[in-house]
Coordinates of C-alpha atoms and ligand atoms in Angstrom, one line a residue:
X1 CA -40.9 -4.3 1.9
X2 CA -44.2 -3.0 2.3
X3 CA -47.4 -4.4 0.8
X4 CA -48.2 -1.9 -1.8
X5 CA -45.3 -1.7 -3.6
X6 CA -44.6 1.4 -5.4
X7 CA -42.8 1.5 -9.0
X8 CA -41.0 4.1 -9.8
X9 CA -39.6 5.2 -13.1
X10 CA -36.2 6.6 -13.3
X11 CA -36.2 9.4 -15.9
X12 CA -33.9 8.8 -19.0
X13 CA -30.4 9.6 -19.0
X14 CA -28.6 12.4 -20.8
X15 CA -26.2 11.7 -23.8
X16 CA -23.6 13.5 -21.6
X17 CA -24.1 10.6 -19.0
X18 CA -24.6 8.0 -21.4
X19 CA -21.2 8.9 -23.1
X20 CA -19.2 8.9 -19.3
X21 CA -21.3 5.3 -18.4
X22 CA -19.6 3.8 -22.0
X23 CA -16.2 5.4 -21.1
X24 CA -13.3 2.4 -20.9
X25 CA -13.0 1.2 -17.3
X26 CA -9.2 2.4 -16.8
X27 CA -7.6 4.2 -14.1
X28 CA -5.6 8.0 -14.4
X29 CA -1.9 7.6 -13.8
X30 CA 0.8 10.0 -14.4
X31 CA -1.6 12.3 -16.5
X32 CA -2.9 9.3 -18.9
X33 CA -5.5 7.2 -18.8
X34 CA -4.0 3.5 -18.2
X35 CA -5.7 -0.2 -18.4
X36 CA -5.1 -2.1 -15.0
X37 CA -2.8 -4.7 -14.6
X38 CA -5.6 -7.4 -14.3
X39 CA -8.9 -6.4 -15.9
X40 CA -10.8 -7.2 -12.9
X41 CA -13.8 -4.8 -12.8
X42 CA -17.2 -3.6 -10.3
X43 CA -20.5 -3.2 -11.3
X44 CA -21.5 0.7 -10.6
X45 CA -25.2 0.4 -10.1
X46 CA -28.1 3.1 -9.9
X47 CA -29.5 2.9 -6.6
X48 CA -33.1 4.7 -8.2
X49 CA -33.1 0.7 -10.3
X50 CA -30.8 -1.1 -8.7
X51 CA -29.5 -1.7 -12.2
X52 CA -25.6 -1.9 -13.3
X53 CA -24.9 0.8 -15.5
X54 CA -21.6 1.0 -15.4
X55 CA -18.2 -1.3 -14.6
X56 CA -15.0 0.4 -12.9
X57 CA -11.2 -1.0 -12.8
X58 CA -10.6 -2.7 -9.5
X59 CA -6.7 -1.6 -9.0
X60 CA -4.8 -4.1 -8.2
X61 CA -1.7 -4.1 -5.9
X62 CA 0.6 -3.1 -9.3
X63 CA -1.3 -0.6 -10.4
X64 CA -1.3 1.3 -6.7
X65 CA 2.5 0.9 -7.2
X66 CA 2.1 2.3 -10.2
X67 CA 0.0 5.2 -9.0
X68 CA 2.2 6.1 -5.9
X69 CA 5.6 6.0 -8.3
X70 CA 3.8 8.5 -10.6
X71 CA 2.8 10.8 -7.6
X72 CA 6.4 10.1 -5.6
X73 CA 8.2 10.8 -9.5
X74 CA 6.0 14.0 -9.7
X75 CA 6.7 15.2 -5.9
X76 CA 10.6 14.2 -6.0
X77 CA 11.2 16.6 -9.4
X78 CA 9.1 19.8 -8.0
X79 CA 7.1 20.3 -10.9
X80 CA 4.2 21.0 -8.7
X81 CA 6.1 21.9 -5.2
X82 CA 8.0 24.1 -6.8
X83 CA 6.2 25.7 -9.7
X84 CA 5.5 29.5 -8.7
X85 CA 2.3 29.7 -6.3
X86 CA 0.5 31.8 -8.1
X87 CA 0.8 28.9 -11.4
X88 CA -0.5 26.3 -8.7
X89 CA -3.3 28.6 -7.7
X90 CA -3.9 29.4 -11.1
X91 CA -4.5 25.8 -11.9
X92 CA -6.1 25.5 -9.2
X93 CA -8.8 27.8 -10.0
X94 CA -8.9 26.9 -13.8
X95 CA -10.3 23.1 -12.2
X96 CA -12.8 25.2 -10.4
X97 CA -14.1 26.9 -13.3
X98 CA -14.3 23.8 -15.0
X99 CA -16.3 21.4 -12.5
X100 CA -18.8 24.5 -12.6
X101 CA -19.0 24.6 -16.1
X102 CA -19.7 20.8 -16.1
X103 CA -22.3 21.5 -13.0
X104 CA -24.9 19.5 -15.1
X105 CA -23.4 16.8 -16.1
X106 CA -21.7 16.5 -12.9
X107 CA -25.0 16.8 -11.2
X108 CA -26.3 13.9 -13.0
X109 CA -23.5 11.4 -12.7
X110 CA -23.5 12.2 -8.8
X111 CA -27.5 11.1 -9.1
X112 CA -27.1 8.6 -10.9
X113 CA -24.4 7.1 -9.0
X114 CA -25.3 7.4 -5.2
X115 CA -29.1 8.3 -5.6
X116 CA -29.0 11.8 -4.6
X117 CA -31.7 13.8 -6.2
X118 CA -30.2 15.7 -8.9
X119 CA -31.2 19.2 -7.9
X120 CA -29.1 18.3 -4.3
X121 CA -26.1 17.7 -6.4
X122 CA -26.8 20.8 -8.3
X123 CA -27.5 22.8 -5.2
X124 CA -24.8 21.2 -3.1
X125 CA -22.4 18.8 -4.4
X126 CA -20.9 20.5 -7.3
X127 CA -20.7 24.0 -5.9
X128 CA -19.6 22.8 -2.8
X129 CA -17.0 21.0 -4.4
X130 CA -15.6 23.8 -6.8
X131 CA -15.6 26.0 -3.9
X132 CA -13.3 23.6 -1.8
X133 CA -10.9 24.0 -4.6
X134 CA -11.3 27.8 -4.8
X135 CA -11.2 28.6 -1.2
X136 CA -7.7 26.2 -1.1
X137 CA -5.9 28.0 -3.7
X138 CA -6.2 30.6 -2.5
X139 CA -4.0 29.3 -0.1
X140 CA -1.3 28.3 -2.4
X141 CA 0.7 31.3 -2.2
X142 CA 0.7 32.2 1.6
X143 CA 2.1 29.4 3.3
X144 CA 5.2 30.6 5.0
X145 CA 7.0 29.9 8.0
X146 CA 7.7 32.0 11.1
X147 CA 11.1 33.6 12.9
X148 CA 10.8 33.7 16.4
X149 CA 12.8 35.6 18.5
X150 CA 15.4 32.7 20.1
X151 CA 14.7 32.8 23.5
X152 CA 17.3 31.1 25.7
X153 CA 20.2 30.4 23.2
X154 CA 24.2 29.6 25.4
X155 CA 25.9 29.8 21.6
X156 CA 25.4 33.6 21.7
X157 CA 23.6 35.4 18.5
X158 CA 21.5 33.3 16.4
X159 CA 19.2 33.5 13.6
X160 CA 16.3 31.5 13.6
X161 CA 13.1 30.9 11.4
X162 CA 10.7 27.7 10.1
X163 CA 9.7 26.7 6.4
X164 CA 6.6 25.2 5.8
X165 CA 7.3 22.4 3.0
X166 CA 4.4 20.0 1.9
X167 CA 4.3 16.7 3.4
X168 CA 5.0 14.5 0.1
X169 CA 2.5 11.7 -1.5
X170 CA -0.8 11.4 -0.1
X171 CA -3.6 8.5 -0.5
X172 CA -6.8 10.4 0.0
X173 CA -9.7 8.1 0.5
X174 CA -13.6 9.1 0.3
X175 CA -16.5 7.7 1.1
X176 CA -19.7 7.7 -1.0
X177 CA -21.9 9.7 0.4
X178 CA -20.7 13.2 -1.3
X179 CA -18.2 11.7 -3.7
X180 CA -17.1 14.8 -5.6
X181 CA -17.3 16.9 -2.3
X182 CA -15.5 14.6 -0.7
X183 CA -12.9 14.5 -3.5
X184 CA -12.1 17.7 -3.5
X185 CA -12.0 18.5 -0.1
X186 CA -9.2 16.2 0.0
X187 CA -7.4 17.3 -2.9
X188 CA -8.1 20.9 -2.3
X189 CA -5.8 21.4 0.8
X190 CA -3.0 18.9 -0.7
X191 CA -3.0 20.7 -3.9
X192 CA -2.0 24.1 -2.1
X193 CA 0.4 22.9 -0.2
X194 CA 2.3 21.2 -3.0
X195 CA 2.0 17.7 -2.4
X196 CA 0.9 14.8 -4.9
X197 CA -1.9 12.3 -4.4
X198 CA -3.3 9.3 -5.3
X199 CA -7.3 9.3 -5.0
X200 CA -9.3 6.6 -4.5
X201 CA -13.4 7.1 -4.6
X202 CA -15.5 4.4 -2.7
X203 CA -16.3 1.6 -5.1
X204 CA -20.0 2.5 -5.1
X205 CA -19.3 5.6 -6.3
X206 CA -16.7 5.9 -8.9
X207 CA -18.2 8.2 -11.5
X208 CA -17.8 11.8 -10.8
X209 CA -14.2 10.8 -9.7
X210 CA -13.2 9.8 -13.0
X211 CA -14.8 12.5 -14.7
X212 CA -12.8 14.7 -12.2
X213 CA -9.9 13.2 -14.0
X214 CA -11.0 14.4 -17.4
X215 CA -11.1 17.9 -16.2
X216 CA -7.7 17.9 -14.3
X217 CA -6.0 17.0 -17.1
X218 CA -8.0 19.7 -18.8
X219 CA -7.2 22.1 -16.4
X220 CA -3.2 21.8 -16.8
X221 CA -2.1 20.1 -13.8
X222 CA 1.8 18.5 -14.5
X223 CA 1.6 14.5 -15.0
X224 CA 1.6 12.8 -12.0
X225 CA 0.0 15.6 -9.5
X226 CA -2.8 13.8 -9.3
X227 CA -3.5 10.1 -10.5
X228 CA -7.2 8.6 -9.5
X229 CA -7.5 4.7 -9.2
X230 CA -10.8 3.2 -9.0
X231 CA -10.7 -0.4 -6.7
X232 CA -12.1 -1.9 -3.9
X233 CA -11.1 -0.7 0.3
X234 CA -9.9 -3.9 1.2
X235 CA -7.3 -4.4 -1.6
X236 CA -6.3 -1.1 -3.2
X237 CA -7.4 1.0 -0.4
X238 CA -5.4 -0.9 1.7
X239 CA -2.3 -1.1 -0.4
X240 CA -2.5 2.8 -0.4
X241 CA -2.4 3.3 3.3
X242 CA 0.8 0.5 3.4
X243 CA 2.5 1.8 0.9
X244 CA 5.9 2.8 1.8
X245 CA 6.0 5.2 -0.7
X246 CA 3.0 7.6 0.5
X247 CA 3.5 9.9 3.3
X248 CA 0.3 10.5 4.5
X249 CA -3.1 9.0 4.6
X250 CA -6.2 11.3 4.5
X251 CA -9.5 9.2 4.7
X252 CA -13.2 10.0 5.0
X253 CA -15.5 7.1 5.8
X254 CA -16.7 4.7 8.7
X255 CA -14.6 4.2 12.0
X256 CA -14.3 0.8 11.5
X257 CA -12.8 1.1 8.8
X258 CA -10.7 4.7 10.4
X259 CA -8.8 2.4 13.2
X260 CA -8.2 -0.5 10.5
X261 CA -6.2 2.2 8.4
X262 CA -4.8 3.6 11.5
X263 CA -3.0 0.9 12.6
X264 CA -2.2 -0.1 9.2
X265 CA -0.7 3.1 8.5
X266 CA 1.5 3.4 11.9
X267 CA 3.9 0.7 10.8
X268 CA 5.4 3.6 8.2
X269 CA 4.7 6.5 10.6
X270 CA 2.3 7.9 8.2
X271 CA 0.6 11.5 8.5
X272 CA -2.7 10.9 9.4
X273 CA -6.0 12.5 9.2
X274 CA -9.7 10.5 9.6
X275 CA -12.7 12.1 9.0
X276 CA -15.2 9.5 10.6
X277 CA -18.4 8.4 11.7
X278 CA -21.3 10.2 13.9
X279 CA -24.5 10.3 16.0
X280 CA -25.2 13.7 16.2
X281 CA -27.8 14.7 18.6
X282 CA -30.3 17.4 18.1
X283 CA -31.1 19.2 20.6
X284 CA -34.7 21.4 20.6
X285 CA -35.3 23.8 23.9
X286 CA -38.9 24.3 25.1
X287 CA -38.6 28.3 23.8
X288 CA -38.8 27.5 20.3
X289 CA -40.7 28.0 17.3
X290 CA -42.2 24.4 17.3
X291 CA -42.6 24.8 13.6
X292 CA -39.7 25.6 12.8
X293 CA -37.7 23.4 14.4
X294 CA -39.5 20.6 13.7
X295 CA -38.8 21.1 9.9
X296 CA -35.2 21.6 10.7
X297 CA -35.2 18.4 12.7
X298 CA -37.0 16.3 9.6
X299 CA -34.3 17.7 7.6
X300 CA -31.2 17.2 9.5
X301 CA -31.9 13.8 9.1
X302 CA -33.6 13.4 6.4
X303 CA -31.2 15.5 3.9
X304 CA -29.4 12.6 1.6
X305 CA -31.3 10.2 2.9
X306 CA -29.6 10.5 6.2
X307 CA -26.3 9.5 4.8
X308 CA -24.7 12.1 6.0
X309 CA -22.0 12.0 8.8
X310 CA -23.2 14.7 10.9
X311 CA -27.2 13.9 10.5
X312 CA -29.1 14.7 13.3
X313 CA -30.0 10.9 14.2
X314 CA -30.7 11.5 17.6
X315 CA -33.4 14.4 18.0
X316 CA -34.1 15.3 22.1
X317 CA -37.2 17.3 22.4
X318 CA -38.2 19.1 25.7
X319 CA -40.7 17.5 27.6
X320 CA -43.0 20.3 27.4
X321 CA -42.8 20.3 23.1
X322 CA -42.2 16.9 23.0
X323 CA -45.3 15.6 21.4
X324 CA -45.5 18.5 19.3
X325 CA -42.7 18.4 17.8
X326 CA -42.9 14.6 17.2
X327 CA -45.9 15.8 15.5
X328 CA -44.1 18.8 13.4
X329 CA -41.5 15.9 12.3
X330 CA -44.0 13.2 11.4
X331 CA -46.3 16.2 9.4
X332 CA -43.1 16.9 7.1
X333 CA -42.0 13.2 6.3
X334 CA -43.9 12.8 3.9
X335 CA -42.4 15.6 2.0
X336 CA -39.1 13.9 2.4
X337 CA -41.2 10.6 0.4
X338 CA -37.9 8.7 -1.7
X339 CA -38.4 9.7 -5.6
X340 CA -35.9 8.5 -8.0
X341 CA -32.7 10.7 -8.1
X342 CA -33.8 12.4 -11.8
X343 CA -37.2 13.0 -10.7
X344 CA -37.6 17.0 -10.6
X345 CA -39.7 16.4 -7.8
X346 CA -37.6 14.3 -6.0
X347 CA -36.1 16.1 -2.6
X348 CA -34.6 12.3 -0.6
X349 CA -33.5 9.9 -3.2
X350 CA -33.2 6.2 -2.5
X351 CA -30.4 4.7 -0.5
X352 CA -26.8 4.3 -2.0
X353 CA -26.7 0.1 -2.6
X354 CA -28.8 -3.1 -1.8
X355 CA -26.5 -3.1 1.6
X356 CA -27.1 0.0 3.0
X357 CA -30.7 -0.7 2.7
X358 CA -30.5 -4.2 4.2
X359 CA -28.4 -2.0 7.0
X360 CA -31.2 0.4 7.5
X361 CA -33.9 -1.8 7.9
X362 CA -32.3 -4.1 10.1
X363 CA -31.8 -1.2 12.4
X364 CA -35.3 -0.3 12.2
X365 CA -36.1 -4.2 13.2
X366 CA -33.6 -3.7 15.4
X367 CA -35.1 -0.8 17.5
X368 CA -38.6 -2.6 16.9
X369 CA -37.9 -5.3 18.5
X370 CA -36.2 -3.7 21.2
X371 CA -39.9 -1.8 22.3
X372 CA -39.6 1.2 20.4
X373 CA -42.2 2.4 18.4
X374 CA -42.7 3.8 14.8
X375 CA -43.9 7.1 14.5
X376 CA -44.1 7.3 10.8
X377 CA -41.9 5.3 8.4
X378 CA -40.2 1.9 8.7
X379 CA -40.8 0.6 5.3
X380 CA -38.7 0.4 1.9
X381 CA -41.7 1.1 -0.6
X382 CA -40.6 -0.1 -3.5
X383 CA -39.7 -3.4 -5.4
X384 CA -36.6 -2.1 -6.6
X385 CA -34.2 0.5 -6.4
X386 CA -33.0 1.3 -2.8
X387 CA -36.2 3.2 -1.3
X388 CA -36.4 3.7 2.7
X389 CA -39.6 6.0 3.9
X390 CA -38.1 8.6 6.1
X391 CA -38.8 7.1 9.5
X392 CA -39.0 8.3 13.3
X393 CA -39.0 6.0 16.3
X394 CA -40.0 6.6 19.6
X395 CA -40.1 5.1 23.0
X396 CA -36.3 4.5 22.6
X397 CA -33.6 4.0 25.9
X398 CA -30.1 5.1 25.6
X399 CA -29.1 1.0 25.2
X400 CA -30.7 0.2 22.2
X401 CA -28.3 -0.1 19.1
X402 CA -30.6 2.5 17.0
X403 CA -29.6 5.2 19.8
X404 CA -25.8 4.1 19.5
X405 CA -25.0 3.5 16.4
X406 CA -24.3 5.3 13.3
X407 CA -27.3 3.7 11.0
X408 CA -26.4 6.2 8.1
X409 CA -30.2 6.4 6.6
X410 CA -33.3 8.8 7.3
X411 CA -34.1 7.0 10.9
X412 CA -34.0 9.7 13.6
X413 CA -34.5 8.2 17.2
X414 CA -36.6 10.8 19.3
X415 CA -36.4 11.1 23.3
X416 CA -37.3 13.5 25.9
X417 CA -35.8 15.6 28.6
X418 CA -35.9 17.8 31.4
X419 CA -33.3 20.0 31.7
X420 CA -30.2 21.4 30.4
X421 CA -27.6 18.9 32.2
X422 CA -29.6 16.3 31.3
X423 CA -29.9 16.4 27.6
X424 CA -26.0 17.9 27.6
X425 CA -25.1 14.5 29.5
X426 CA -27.8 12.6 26.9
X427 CA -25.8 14.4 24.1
X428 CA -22.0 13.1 24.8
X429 CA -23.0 9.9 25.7
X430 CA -21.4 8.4 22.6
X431 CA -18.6 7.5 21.5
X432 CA -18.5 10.2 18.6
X433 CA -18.4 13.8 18.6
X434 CA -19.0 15.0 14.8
X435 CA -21.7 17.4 15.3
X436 CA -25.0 19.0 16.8
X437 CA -27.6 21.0 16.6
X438 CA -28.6 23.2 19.3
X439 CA -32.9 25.1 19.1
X440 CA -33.3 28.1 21.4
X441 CA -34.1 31.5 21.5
X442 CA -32.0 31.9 24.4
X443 CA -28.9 32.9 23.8
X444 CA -27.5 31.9 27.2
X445 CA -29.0 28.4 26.8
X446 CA -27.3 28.7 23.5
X447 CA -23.2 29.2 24.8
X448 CA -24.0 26.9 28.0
X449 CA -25.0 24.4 25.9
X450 CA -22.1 25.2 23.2
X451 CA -19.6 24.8 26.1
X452 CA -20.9 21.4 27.8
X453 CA -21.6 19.7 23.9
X454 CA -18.5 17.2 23.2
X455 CA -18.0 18.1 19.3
X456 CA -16.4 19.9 16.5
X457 CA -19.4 21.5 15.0
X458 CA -22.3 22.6 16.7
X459 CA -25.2 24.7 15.2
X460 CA -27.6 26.8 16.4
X461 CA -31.4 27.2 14.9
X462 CA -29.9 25.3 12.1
X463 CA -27.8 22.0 11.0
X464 CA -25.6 20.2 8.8
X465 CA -23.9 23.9 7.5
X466 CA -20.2 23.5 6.2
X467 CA -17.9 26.0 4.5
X468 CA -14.7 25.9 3.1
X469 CA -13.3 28.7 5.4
X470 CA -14.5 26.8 8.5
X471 CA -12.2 23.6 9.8
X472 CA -14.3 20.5 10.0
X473 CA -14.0 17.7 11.7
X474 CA -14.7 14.8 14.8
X475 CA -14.0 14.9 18.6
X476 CA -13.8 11.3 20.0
X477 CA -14.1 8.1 17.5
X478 CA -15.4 11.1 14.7
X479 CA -12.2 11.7 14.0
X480 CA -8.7 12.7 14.1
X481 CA -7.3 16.4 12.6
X482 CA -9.5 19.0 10.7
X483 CA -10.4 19.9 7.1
X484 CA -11.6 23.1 5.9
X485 CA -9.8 26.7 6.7
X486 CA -6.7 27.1 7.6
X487 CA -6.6 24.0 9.5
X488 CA -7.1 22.3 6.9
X489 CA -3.8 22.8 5.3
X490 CA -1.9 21.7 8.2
X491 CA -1.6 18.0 7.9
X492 CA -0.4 18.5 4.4
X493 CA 2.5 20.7 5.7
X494 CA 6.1 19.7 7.7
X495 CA 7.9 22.5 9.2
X496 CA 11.3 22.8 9.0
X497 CA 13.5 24.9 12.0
X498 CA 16.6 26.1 10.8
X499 CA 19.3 28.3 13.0
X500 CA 21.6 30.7 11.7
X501 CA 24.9 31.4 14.0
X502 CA 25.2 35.2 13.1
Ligands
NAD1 P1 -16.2 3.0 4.5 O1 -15.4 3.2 5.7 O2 -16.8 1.7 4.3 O3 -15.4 3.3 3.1 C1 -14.8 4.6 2.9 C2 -13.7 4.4 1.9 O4 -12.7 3.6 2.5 C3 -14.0 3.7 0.6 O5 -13.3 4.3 -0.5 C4 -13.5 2.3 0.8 O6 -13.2 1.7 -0.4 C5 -12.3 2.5 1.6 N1 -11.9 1.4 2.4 C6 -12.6 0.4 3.0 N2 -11.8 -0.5 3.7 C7 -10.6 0.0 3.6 C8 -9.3 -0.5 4.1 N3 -9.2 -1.6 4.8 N4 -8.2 0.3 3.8 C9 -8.3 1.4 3.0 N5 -9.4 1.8 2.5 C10 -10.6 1.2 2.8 O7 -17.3 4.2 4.5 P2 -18.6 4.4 3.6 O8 -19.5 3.3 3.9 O9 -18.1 4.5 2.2 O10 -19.1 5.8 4.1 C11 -19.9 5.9 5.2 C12 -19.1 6.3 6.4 O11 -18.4 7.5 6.2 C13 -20.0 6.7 7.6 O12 -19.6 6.1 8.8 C14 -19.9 8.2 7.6 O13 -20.2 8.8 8.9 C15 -18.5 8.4 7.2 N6 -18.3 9.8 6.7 C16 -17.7 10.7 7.5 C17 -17.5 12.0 7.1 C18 -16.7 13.0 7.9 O14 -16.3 14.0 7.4 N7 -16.5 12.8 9.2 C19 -18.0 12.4 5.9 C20 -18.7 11.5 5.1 C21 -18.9 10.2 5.6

């Protein structure tokens, strides 16, 4: 904590918000809303107070089963899998219509939940979300197989052709740091291929899952298609990924937590995909507009309060510009200054929970202790609430833990290079591979670097840009399978060869 603490005031909630903080802590099964089986609850806390406002069901083991048999009841009977394409899509686009007619309110609970400023969530989160779900269904209904020409067949003349059929039950897992994004990114692809699911939000951020609830029931989706159980990772997430019933796991968080489920999840053969972790480098050639990419630097890492999985957390700066655009970065930050998430002005919000800012900081010890030095930031300025200046360090080598690991909060580690090898080398030399952000004028610098970078997304002249259409996801630890685009709908899909003696 610094000094001078700062004391902020959190604007007053809406009655909208009020009314979904008073709503019964219960969990959605098979298209009703259901008490758990033993009552326990979590504390949902604004991160702007550091205040409870809220208390969620933690899902125990029965209620999972419970969950999974509505899901594996409303796969086994077809009334989703089976129902016309153009109903599902439909449906589909009737939920997006709603979550951006509740855009607001939605907005709101987001802030209120994680910490984002509301105007992010309005900007970001919500339409990103209701796009995810638009952009899928129009999938729904153009999923079909293939019919090769048989190329070798002894047995003479024969007919053959694949069906794509959906996969079955899925446990979809998110993290917190875009929980409605997040959501329905996951449900989104499921959903057009006609599987079922059982969603579990992180138990920081419960809120906008359960009001996702309220709007797929409004939105006509059968019983069953899609239950939502609120609980902790360890216990109902876990029962989830063992479950013999669900046939595939699709989970967005740490990678800790990404090879605990996988190897939990092998003993069933479960379909897997794992959205995970990252340390993105951003890389800044000496032909740029210092300016320019300075700000984009500042807010590659500082966007969400750097709890973002592809941030830009490791910015390498030529030597040339260096000290400029150390400079440009450190002239910004204060722009970037934590406000409380319902404060208009507010562009970085606090972190998510008392954790990740005891994370945070220690990292920032960390690297301080280790010889690096601040450039601007280091300090949580408040006495409560979740604050964390936006901070750059400098004078960092490749061994301290602030340039290896995944901190997840607005700390950007800033180091020098040379040449092109050199900061390509600098770049993969970590064990993930999520994203990164590329500054040049030069288009050839651009595709060499492009070509030696070890990740799924890189971005040039800008960062951190997703779309629905585009497939997302991790080289290395970051990850296993894609989301987004076509891609995307793969995991959720078998295919099924048949042959036809004519
Ligand atoms: P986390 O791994 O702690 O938790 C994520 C989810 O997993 C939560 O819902 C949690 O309840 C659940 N969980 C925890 N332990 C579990 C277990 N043993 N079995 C089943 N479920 C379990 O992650 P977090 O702290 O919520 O989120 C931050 C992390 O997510 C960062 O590492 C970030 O990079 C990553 N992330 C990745 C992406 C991506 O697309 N690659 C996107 C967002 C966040």
């Amino acid at each position: 904590m610094s000094q001078a603490a700062i004391a902020y005031t959190q604007p007053a909630y809406s009655a909208a918000a009020q009314q979904a903080l008073a709503r019964k802590p219960q969990l959605f099964i098979g298209g009703e809303w259901v008490d758990s089986s033993h009552g326990a609850l979590i504390d949902v806390e604004d991160p702007s107070t550091g205040k409870v406002i809220a208390r969620t069901a933690d899902a125990s083991d029965k209620d999972i089963d419970r969950a999974v048999a509505a899901a594996r009841a409303a796969f086994d009977d077809g009334r989703w899998s089976a129902m016309p394409p153009m109903e599902r899509e439909r449906i589909m686009i009737r939920l997006a219509d709603l979550l951006e007619a509740h855009a607001e309110e939605l907005a709101e609970l987001e802030a209120i939940d994680n910490g984002k400023p509301k105007g992010m969530a309005m900007a970001v989160d919500i339409p990103g979300a209701a796009s995810e779900i638009r952009y899928m269904a129009g999938w729904a209904g153009k999923l079909g197989g293939e019919t090769p020409s048989p190329y070798a067949l002894p047995q003479g003349a024969m007919f053959g052709y694949t069906l794509r059929e959906p996969v079955g039950v899925c446990a979809q897992i998110v993290p917190w740091n875009f929980p409605l994004l997040m959501a329905c990114q996951k449900i989104a692809p499921a959903l057009a291929a006609g599987c079922t699911l059982v969603l579990k939000p992180a138990e920081q951020t419960p809120l906008t899952a359960l009001r996702l609830a309220d709007l797929v029931a409004q939105a006509g989706f059968p019983a069953g298609v899609i239950n939502i159980v609120t609980g902790l990772g360890e216990t109902a997430g876990d029962r989830l990924v063992r479950h013999p019933d669900v046939d595939k796991v699709a989970f967005t968080g740490s990678t800790d937590v990404g090879k605990t489920i996988s190897r939990n999840a092998a003993d069933t053969m479960k379909r897997l995909t794992l959205e995970l972790g990252g340390k993105s480098p951003v890389i800044v050639m000496p032909d740029v507009d210092v300016k320019e990419a300075s700000k984009g630097a500042a807010s590659a890492i500082f966007f969400n309060s750097g709890q973002v999985c592809v941030a830009g957390s490791r910015l390498y700066a030529h030597r040339s510009i260096f000290d400029s655009v150390l400079e440009g970065v450190a002239a910004v930050a204060p722009r970037w200054a934590p406000r409380p998430s319902l404060d208009p002005a507010a562009q970085m919000g606090p972190l998510v929970s008392g954790e990740q800012l005891d994370r945070v900081m220690g990292y920032i010890e960390a690297g301080k202790r280790a010889g690096a030095s601040l450039v601007t930031g280091g300090d949580s300025p408040t006495s409560d609430g979740y604050y964390v200046n936006p901070t750059v360090l400098a004078d960092v080598n490749p061994q301290m833990s602030v340039v290896r690991e995944e901190i997840f909060g607005p700390v950007v580690v800033a180091q020098r290079f040379d040449d092109l090898d050199e900061v390509a080398k600098a770049a993969n030399d970590t064990c993930y591979g999520l994203g990164a952000g590329v500054w040049t004028r030069d288009l050839a610098t651009m595709h060499k670097l492009v070509g030696k970078i070890k990740a799924g997304t890189v971005w040039g002249n800008c960062h951190a840009v997703v779309d629905a259409a585009l497939p997302f996801g991790g080289y290395k630890q970051s990850g296993i399978g894609r989301e987004q685009g076509r891609q995307g709908i793969e995991p959720y899909l078998e295919t099924k060869t048949v042959f036809l003696k004519l």
